[in-house]
Amino acid sequence: MERNKDVDVKSLTMDELKHEMEKIGEKAFRAKQLYEWMHVKLARSYDEMTNIPKNLRERLVRDYPYTALEEVTVQVSKTDGTRKYLFALPDGNYVESVWMQYHHGNSVCISSQVGCRMGCRFCASTIGGLERNLTASEMLDQIYAITKSTGERVSNVVVMGTGEPLDNYDNLLRFIHMVTDENGLNISQRNVTVSTCGIVENMRRLADEKLQITLALSLHGATQEKRRELMPIAEKYDIREVIAACRYYFEQTGRRVTFEYSLVGGVNDTDADAENLCRLIGGLNCHVNLIPVNPVQERDYTASEHRDVIGFKNKLERKHINATVRREMGRDIDGACGQLRRRMAEKIDS
Ligand code: SAH
């Protein structure tokens, strides 16, 4: 008999799942039931799927591994209710995800890879390098597990946790289609944001998909030299190519691009930096998120002074560039991005 251990059912689209069920001699409507259990009722195991006959459930248990991330810890911010989750994957790896409450609904920030190979100098997620890509189901299940845990619907998804989403393109695209699928969680494409350090070919590929998701570009420097100091990926793509890809994204999708700019004290936060930034992106339909850099234990960068942050923002606004200083949610539980997973990995190694 055919074994299917390598088929990840939770990563299959409805059509693929129908096909898979037919392959094992089941009716297509079983696929619909199974899909609903996985992606609407958010079942944590096959055992919960009570309208699926016992013999089929047993077969599923035996032949199809079920992705369900295991919650290891959750830290809850006392100041704003932000929750930071650490999940265990079956292969012994860990990922972290963050749940945030805003006026307009609940947001989840998910990881797209275990570790990262992009090497940004101020980022904790990249310190141990890339371990592996996450599958679509592992990205989905971060949202599902959190929805179950909080009992509240998630309305916004940001792919801004550990990893470079455009370095895991196929799984990312599958994830986007599934999380916005009307037969699943049915999150509006407009409420999905993907953040990239600027992998130009894949930004253009994503533009050609003509989705309505928001693209966020991690800029962090307004000249090629400044950017190269902070982000090794800038060795590969010149800043002008990256900005051209952002313009292309807007042209293809009509969606305003977001620029992420982490302010590092004395490194990219001077008046000259603000002026260069105005020159670089002036006239582009965009929004700038300014984020005082989150200090990482292993790095010696510090955040900009509050008055420099405000000064920087004012300079942009004077040139009619929309800018927001991002609220630092969950500061008390945070540590910078990727630090929770790192601390867990250290505990296990030692
Ligand atoms: N790889 C993607 C998404 C993950 S990082 C990207 O580069 O966009 C999400 C955002 O957090 C990026 O803008 C990243 O540059 C930023 N970031 C990482 N470490 C940070 C830190 N210590 N302080 C502030 N922002 C940080």
GROMACS .gro file of C-alpha atoms and ligand atoms in nm:
model
  376
    1MET     CA    1   0.000   0.000   0.000
    2GLU     CA    2   0.113   0.353  -0.078
    3ARG     CA    3   0.263   0.544   0.217
    4ASN     CA    4   0.229   0.918   0.223
    5LYS     CA    5   0.459   1.023   0.503
    6ASP     CA    6   0.610   1.291   0.287
    7VAL     CA    7   0.276   1.459   0.215
    8ASP     CA    8   0.209   1.750   0.447
    9VAL     CA    9  -0.172   1.764   0.434
   10LYS     CA   10  -0.195   2.098   0.610
   11SER     CA   11   0.010   2.258   0.331
   12LEU     CA   12  -0.220   2.130   0.055
   13THR     CA   13  -0.470   2.359  -0.115
   14MET     CA   14  -0.831   2.240  -0.135
   15ASP     CA   15  -0.781   2.111  -0.489
   16GLU     CA   16  -0.463   1.927  -0.398
   17LEU     CA   17  -0.631   1.777  -0.094
   18LYS     CA   18  -0.923   1.654  -0.306
   19HIS     CA   19  -0.675   1.492  -0.536
   20GLU     CA   20  -0.491   1.330  -0.246
   21MET     CA   21  -0.814   1.190  -0.101
   22GLU     CA   22  -0.914   1.050  -0.439
   23LYS     CA   23  -0.574   0.886  -0.463
   24ILE     CA   24  -0.645   0.685  -0.149
   25GLY     CA   25  -0.997   0.597  -0.263
   26GLU     CA   26  -1.188   0.857  -0.060
   27LYS     CA   27  -1.466   1.083  -0.183
   28ALA     CA   28  -1.385   1.447  -0.259
   29PHE     CA   29  -1.622   1.571   0.013
   30ARG     CA   30  -1.390   1.418   0.272
   31ALA     CA   31  -1.130   1.664   0.155
   32LYS     CA   32  -1.374   1.948   0.223
   33GLN     CA   33  -1.438   1.818   0.573
   34LEU     CA   34  -1.071   1.770   0.643
   35TYR     CA   35  -0.985   2.115   0.506
   36GLU     CA   36  -1.249   2.274   0.728
   37TRP     CA   37  -1.118   2.094   1.036
   38MET     CA   38  -0.766   2.208   0.963
   39HIS     CA   39  -0.818   2.565   0.842
   40VAL     CA   40  -1.147   2.685   0.995
   41LYS     CA   41  -1.203   2.483   1.310
   42LEU     CA   42  -0.827   2.478   1.367
   43ALA     CA   43  -0.817   2.120   1.496
   44ARG     CA   44  -0.497   2.034   1.679
   45SER     CA   45  -0.513   1.664   1.584
   46TYR     CA   46  -0.705   1.416   1.369
   47ASP     CA   47  -0.879   1.288   1.683
   48GLU     CA   48  -1.092   1.601   1.699
   49MET     CA   49  -1.238   1.543   1.353
   50THR     CA   50  -1.551   1.369   1.471
   51ASN     CA   51  -1.746   1.364   1.143
   52ILE     CA   52  -1.466   1.177   0.970
   53PRO     CA   53  -1.507   0.799   1.000
   54LYS     CA   54  -1.278   0.630   1.246
   55ASN     CA   55  -1.106   0.411   0.986
   56LEU     CA   56  -1.014   0.714   0.777
   57ARG     CA   57  -0.891   0.901   1.084
   58GLU     CA   58  -0.671   0.603   1.171
   59ARG     CA   59  -0.534   0.598   0.823
   60LEU     CA   60  -0.460   0.970   0.839
   61VAL     CA   61  -0.282   0.931   1.172
   62ARG     CA   62  -0.074   0.649   1.029
   63ASP     CA   63   0.012   0.791   0.689
   64TYR     CA   64  -0.009   1.169   0.706
   65PRO     CA   65   0.192   1.360   0.968
   66TYR     CA   66  -0.018   1.645   1.110
   67THR     CA   67   0.150   1.981   1.162
   68ALA     CA   68   0.054   2.123   1.502
   69LEU     CA   69   0.311   2.345   1.668
   70GLU     CA   70   0.360   2.288   2.035
   71GLU     CA   71   0.344   2.594   2.259
   72VAL     CA   72   0.656   2.597   2.477
   73THR     CA   73   0.625   2.936   2.645
   74VAL     CA   74   0.419   3.249   2.617
   75GLN     CA   75   0.525   3.582   2.763
   76VAL     CA   76   0.256   3.843   2.817
   77SER     CA   77   0.339   4.212   2.829
   78LYS     CA   78   0.203   4.389   3.135
   79THR     CA   79   0.195   4.721   2.953
   80ASP     CA   80   0.007   4.645   2.631
   81GLY     CA   81  -0.103   4.280   2.636
   82THR     CA   82   0.136   4.178   2.358
   83ARG     CA   83   0.203   3.806   2.371
   84LYS     CA   84   0.521   3.643   2.255
   85TYR     CA   85   0.502   3.271   2.180
   86LEU     CA   86   0.776   3.017   2.147
   87PHE     CA   87   0.674   2.706   1.955
   88ALA     CA   88   0.851   2.373   1.917
   89LEU     CA   89   0.865   2.201   1.579
   90PRO     CA   90   0.871   1.820   1.559
   91ASP     CA   91   1.236   1.819   1.444
   92GLY     CA   92   1.357   1.990   1.761
   93ASN     CA   93   1.370   2.342   1.617
   94TYR     CA   94   1.194   2.643   1.764
   95VAL     CA   95   1.012   2.940   1.615
   96GLU     CA   96   0.869   3.250   1.773
   97SER     CA   97   0.560   3.450   1.688
   98VAL     CA   98   0.407   3.762   1.838
   99TRP     CA   99   0.042   3.854   1.895
  100MET     CA  100  -0.047   4.223   1.919
  101GLN     CA  101  -0.374   4.400   1.989
  102TYR     CA  102  -0.452   4.718   1.799
  103HIS     CA  103  -0.770   4.926   1.774
  104HIS     CA  104  -0.831   4.783   1.428
  105GLY     CA  105  -0.795   4.419   1.533
  106ASN     CA  106  -0.544   4.156   1.633
  107SER     CA  107  -0.218   4.113   1.448
  108VAL     CA  108   0.015   3.817   1.441
  109CYS     CA  109   0.379   3.848   1.343
  110ILE     CA  110   0.504   3.513   1.214
  111SER     CA  111   0.843   3.364   1.134
  112SER     CA  112   0.914   3.234   0.784
  113GLN     CA  113   1.237   3.041   0.848
  114VAL     CA  114   1.423   2.878   1.136
  115GLY     CA  115   1.709   3.126   1.163
  116CYS     CA  116   1.814   3.347   0.872
  117ARG     CA  117   2.111   3.379   0.640
  118MET     CA  118   2.083   3.749   0.559
  119GLY     CA  119   2.323   3.865   0.829
  120CYS     CA  120   2.179   4.210   0.911
  121ARG     CA  121   2.417   4.353   1.169
  122PHE     CA  122   2.159   4.465   1.426
  123CYS     CA  123   1.939   4.155   1.412
  124ALA     CA  124   1.940   3.864   1.657
  125SER     CA  125   1.757   3.619   1.429
  126THR     CA  126   2.050   3.580   1.194
  127ILE     CA  127   2.327   3.517   1.447
  128GLY     CA  128   2.319   3.138   1.420
  129GLY     CA  129   2.260   3.139   1.044
  130LEU     CA  130   1.981   2.961   0.860
  131GLU     CA  131   1.863   2.626   0.989
  132ARG     CA  132   1.581   2.559   0.742
  133ASN     CA  133   1.277   2.699   0.566
  134LEU     CA  134   0.935   2.674   0.725
  135THR     CA  135   0.662   2.495   0.531
  136ALA     CA  136   0.333   2.668   0.452
  137SER     CA  137   0.161   2.467   0.726
  138GLU     CA  138   0.422   2.574   0.982
  139MET     CA  139   0.356   2.937   0.894
  140LEU     CA  140  -0.021   2.886   0.906
  141ASP     CA  141  -0.006   2.697   1.231
  142GLN     CA  142   0.164   2.984   1.414
  143ILE     CA  143  -0.158   3.178   1.351
  144TYR     CA  144  -0.385   2.883   1.424
  145ALA     CA  145  -0.216   2.793   1.752
  146ILE     CA  146  -0.231   3.156   1.867
  147THR     CA  147  -0.599   3.189   1.767
  148LYS     CA  148  -0.675   2.879   1.973
  149SER     CA  149  -0.469   3.005   2.264
  150THR     CA  150  -0.621   3.356   2.277
  151GLY     CA  151  -0.970   3.259   2.163
  152GLU     CA  152  -0.968   3.570   1.943
  153ARG     CA  153  -0.978   3.611   1.569
  154VAL     CA  154  -0.665   3.734   1.397
  155SER     CA  155  -0.732   3.999   1.134
  156ASN     CA  156  -0.380   4.104   1.033
  157VAL     CA  157  -0.076   3.896   0.952
  158VAL     CA  158   0.274   4.034   0.921
  159VAL     CA  159   0.557   3.815   0.797
  160MET     CA  160   0.820   4.000   0.996
  161GLY     CA  161   0.942   3.745   1.245
  162THR     CA  162   1.258   3.541   1.209
  163GLY     CA  163   1.368   3.466   0.854
  164GLU     CA  164   1.367   3.624   0.512
  165PRO     CA  165   1.030   3.543   0.350
  166LEU     CA  166   1.154   3.603  -0.003
  167ASP     CA  167   1.432   3.351   0.060
  168ASN     CA  168   1.152   3.095   0.107
  169TYR     CA  169   0.943   3.211  -0.186
  170ASP     CA  170   0.737   2.907  -0.286
  171ASN     CA  171   0.629   2.822   0.067
  172LEU     CA  172   0.554   3.189   0.133
  173LEU     CA  173   0.332   3.216  -0.172
  174ARG     CA  174   0.146   2.899  -0.081
  175PHE     CA  175   0.102   3.035   0.271
  176ILE     CA  176  -0.039   3.365   0.141
  177HIS     CA  177  -0.289   3.188  -0.082
  178MET     CA  178  -0.400   2.960   0.199
  179VAL     CA  179  -0.428   3.219   0.476
  180THR     CA  180  -0.640   3.442   0.250
  181ASP     CA  181  -0.846   3.151   0.110
  182GLU     CA  182  -1.220   3.197   0.155
  183ASN     CA  183  -1.244   2.831   0.259
  184GLY     CA  184  -0.986   2.890   0.533
  185LEU     CA  185  -0.920   3.178   0.773
  186ASN     CA  186  -1.020   3.413   0.492
  187ILE     CA  187  -0.794   3.700   0.597
  188SER     CA  188  -0.809   3.986   0.349
  189GLN     CA  189  -0.498   4.016   0.130
  190ARG     CA  190  -0.486   4.382   0.226
  191ASN     CA  191  -0.429   4.276   0.583
  192VAL     CA  192  -0.119   4.073   0.502
  193THR     CA  193   0.226   4.234   0.503
  194VAL     CA  194   0.547   4.072   0.386
  195SER     CA  195   0.873   4.233   0.493
  196THR     CA  196   1.192   4.178   0.296
  197CYS     CA  197   1.551   4.289   0.323
  198GLY     CA  198   1.536   4.343  -0.054
  199ILE     CA  199   1.583   4.034  -0.269
  200VAL     CA  200   1.519   4.212  -0.595
  201GLU     CA  201   1.426   3.924  -0.830
  202ASN     CA  202   1.171   3.793  -0.585
  203MET     CA  203   1.026   4.137  -0.513
  204ARG     CA  204   0.959   4.159  -0.886
  205ARG     CA  205   0.820   3.807  -0.899
  206LEU     CA  206   0.589   3.893  -0.611
  207ALA     CA  207   0.480   4.210  -0.793
  208ASP     CA  208   0.391   3.998  -1.095
  209GLU     CA  209   0.159   3.786  -0.881
  210LYS     CA  210  -0.052   4.102  -0.854
  211LEU     CA  211  -0.169   4.031  -0.503
  212GLN     CA  212  -0.316   4.299  -0.279
  213ILE     CA  213  -0.074   4.236   0.008
  214THR     CA  214   0.155   4.507   0.143
  215LEU     CA  215   0.524   4.485   0.068
  216ALA     CA  216   0.753   4.626   0.335
  217LEU     CA  217   1.114   4.690   0.243
  218SER     CA  218   1.375   4.699   0.517
  219LEU     CA  219   1.578   4.997   0.406
  220HIS     CA  220   1.769   5.114   0.717
  221GLY     CA  221   2.010   5.326   0.514
  222ALA     CA  222   1.948   5.597   0.256
  223THR     CA  223   2.266   5.550   0.053
  224GLN     CA  224   2.434   5.242  -0.085
  225GLU     CA  225   2.727   5.287   0.158
  226LYS     CA  226   2.511   5.327   0.468
  227ARG     CA  227   2.297   5.032   0.374
  228ARG     CA  228   2.599   4.815   0.310
  229GLU     CA  229   2.730   4.893   0.656
  230LEU     CA  230   2.417   4.745   0.814
  231MET     CA  231   2.296   4.486   0.566
  232PRO     CA  232   2.520   4.240   0.378
  233ILE     CA  233   2.242   4.185   0.121
  234ALA     CA  234   2.327   4.533  -0.008
  235GLU     CA  235   2.651   4.385  -0.148
  236LYS     CA  236   2.437   4.195  -0.391
  237TYR     CA  237   2.175   4.453  -0.487
  238ASP     CA  238   2.240   4.820  -0.531
  239ILE     CA  239   2.002   5.051  -0.349
  240ARG     CA  240   1.880   5.191  -0.681
  241GLU     CA  241   1.776   4.845  -0.800
  242VAL     CA  242   1.593   4.789  -0.472
  243ILE     CA  243   1.402   5.117  -0.498
  244ALA     CA  244   1.323   5.044  -0.864
  245ALA     CA  245   1.175   4.709  -0.754
  246CYS     CA  246   0.958   4.894  -0.498
  247ARG     CA  247   0.836   5.127  -0.769
  248TYR     CA  248   0.762   4.825  -0.987
  249TYR     CA  249   0.565   4.665  -0.702
  250PHE     CA  250   0.348   4.976  -0.678
  251GLU     CA  251   0.299   4.989  -1.055
  252GLN     CA  252   0.193   4.625  -1.074
  253THR     CA  253  -0.031   4.613  -0.770
  254GLY     CA  254  -0.134   4.969  -0.690
  255ARG     CA  255  -0.023   4.900  -0.334
  256ARG     CA  256   0.177   5.160  -0.147
  257VAL     CA  257   0.511   5.023  -0.031
  258THR     CA  258   0.621   5.053   0.332
  259PHE     CA  259   0.982   5.130   0.416
  260GLU     CA  260   1.114   5.001   0.745
  261TYR     CA  261   1.388   5.220   0.885
  262SER     CA  262   1.541   5.114   1.216
  263LEU     CA  263   1.713   5.411   1.374
  264VAL     CA  264   2.057   5.331   1.507
  265GLY     CA  265   2.211   5.599   1.728
  266GLY     CA  266   2.482   5.793   1.541
  267VAL     CA  267   2.479   5.549   1.249
  268ASN     CA  268   2.177   5.632   1.031
  269ASP     CA  269   1.984   5.895   1.227
  270THR     CA  270   2.154   6.226   1.144
  271ASP     CA  271   2.007   6.522   0.953
  272ALA     CA  272   2.214   6.421   0.652
  273ASP     CA  273   2.064   6.070   0.668
  274ALA     CA  274   1.712   6.215   0.674
  275GLU     CA  275   1.793   6.439   0.377
  276ASN     CA  276   1.935   6.148   0.181
  277LEU     CA  277   1.626   5.946   0.257
  278CYS     CA  278   1.400   6.227   0.129
  279ARG     CA  279   1.603   6.240  -0.188
  280LEU     CA  280   1.592   5.862  -0.232
  281ILE     CA  281   1.219   5.804  -0.190
  282GLY     CA  282   1.066   6.149  -0.248
  283GLY     CA  283   0.779   6.126  -0.498
  284LEU     CA  284   0.725   5.755  -0.439
  285ASN     CA  285   0.387   5.647  -0.308
  286CYS     CA  286   0.507   5.505   0.021
  287HIS     CA  287   0.500   5.508   0.397
  288VAL     CA  288   0.800   5.507   0.631
  289ASN     CA  289   0.801   5.317   0.961
  290LEU     CA  290   1.068   5.448   1.194
  291ILE     CA  291   1.173   5.202   1.462
  292PRO     CA  292   1.431   5.289   1.725
  293VAL     CA  293   1.664   4.989   1.698
  294ASN     CA  294   1.607   4.725   1.959
  295PRO     CA  295   1.939   4.660   2.131
  296VAL     CA  296   2.063   4.303   2.086
  297GLN     CA  297   2.293   4.157   2.348
  298GLU     CA  298   2.544   4.029   2.094
  299ARG     CA  299   2.564   4.359   1.900
  300ASP     CA  300   2.686   4.695   2.013
  301TYR     CA  301   2.428   4.916   1.843
  302THR     CA  302   2.210   5.149   2.045
  303ALA     CA  303   1.878   5.313   1.967
  304SER     CA  304   1.857   5.676   1.863
  305GLU     CA  305   1.768   5.936   2.124
  306HIS     CA  306   1.399   6.021   2.134
  307ARG     CA  307   1.459   6.377   2.010
  308ASP     CA  308   1.659   6.247   1.714
  309VAL     CA  309   1.374   6.011   1.626
  310ILE     CA  310   1.124   6.299   1.631
  311GLY     CA  311   1.365   6.524   1.441
  312PHE     CA  312   1.408   6.258   1.173
  313LYS     CA  313   1.033   6.213   1.138
  314ASN     CA  314   0.975   6.588   1.111
  315LYS     CA  315   1.233   6.619   0.837
  316LEU     CA  316   1.053   6.352   0.633
  317GLU     CA  317   0.714   6.510   0.691
  318ARG     CA  318   0.838   6.849   0.579
  319LYS     CA  319   0.909   6.680   0.245
  320HIS     CA  320   0.558   6.531   0.248
  321ILE     CA  321   0.676   6.178   0.319
  322ASN     CA  322   0.437   5.988   0.548
  323ALA     CA  323   0.619   5.856   0.850
  324THR     CA  324   0.515   5.684   1.171
  325VAL     CA  325   0.728   5.613   1.473
  326ARG     CA  326   0.634   5.258   1.555
  327ARG     CA  327   0.508   5.196   1.904
  328GLU     CA  328   0.739   4.951   2.065
  329MET     CA  329   0.491   4.687   2.160
  330GLY     CA  330   0.580   4.440   2.427
  331ARG     CA  331   0.905   4.615   2.508
  332ASP     CA  332   0.907   4.459   2.855
  333ILE     CA  333   0.891   4.103   2.721
  334ASP     CA  334   1.072   4.157   2.402
  335GLY     CA  335   1.439   4.153   2.380
  336ALA     CA  336   1.494   4.212   2.010
  337CYS     CA  337   1.350   3.992   1.739
  338GLY     CA  338   1.472   3.636   1.753
  339GLN     CA  339   1.612   3.653   2.103
  340LEU     CA  340   1.363   3.416   2.260
  341ARG     CA  341   1.449   3.135   2.020
  342ARG     CA  342   1.820   3.203   2.064
  343ARG     CA  343   1.798   3.186   2.440
  344MET     CA  344   1.612   2.854   2.411
  345ALA     CA  345   1.874   2.717   2.171
  346GLU     CA  346   2.151   2.821   2.411
  347LYS     CA  347   1.980   2.652   2.703
  348ILE     CA  348   1.960   2.330   2.508
  349ASP     CA  349   2.316   2.346   2.377
  350SER     CA  350   2.467   2.404   2.718
  351SAH     N1  351   1.388   3.941   0.675
  351SAH     C1  352   1.279   4.032   0.669
  351SAH     C2  353   1.178   4.018   0.780
  351SAH     C3  354   1.227   3.990   0.918
  351SAH     S1  355   1.293   4.121   1.013
  351SAH     C4  356   1.330   4.173   0.659
  351SAH     O1  357   1.450   4.194   0.662
  351SAH     O2  358   1.250   4.264   0.643
  351SAH     C5  359   1.161   4.233   1.043
  351SAH     C6  360   1.208   4.377   1.059
  351SAH     O3  361   1.274   4.397   1.185
  351SAH     C7  362   1.308   4.418   0.952
  351SAH     O4  363   1.280   4.549   0.909
  351SAH     C8  364   1.438   4.412   1.028
  351SAH     O5  365   1.537   4.486   0.966
  351SAH     C9  366   1.395   4.464   1.163
  351SAH     N2  367   1.485   4.435   1.275
  351SAH    C10  368   1.560   4.326   1.297
  351SAH     N3  369   1.630   4.338   1.412
  351SAH    C11  370   1.597   4.456   1.463
  351SAH    C12  371   1.637   4.526   1.581
  351SAH     N4  372   1.724   4.475   1.666
  351SAH     N5  373   1.582   4.648   1.603
  351SAH    C13  374   1.491   4.701   1.517
  351SAH     N6  375   1.451   4.641   1.405
  351SAH    C14  376   1.504   4.520   1.379
   0.00000   0.00000   0.00000
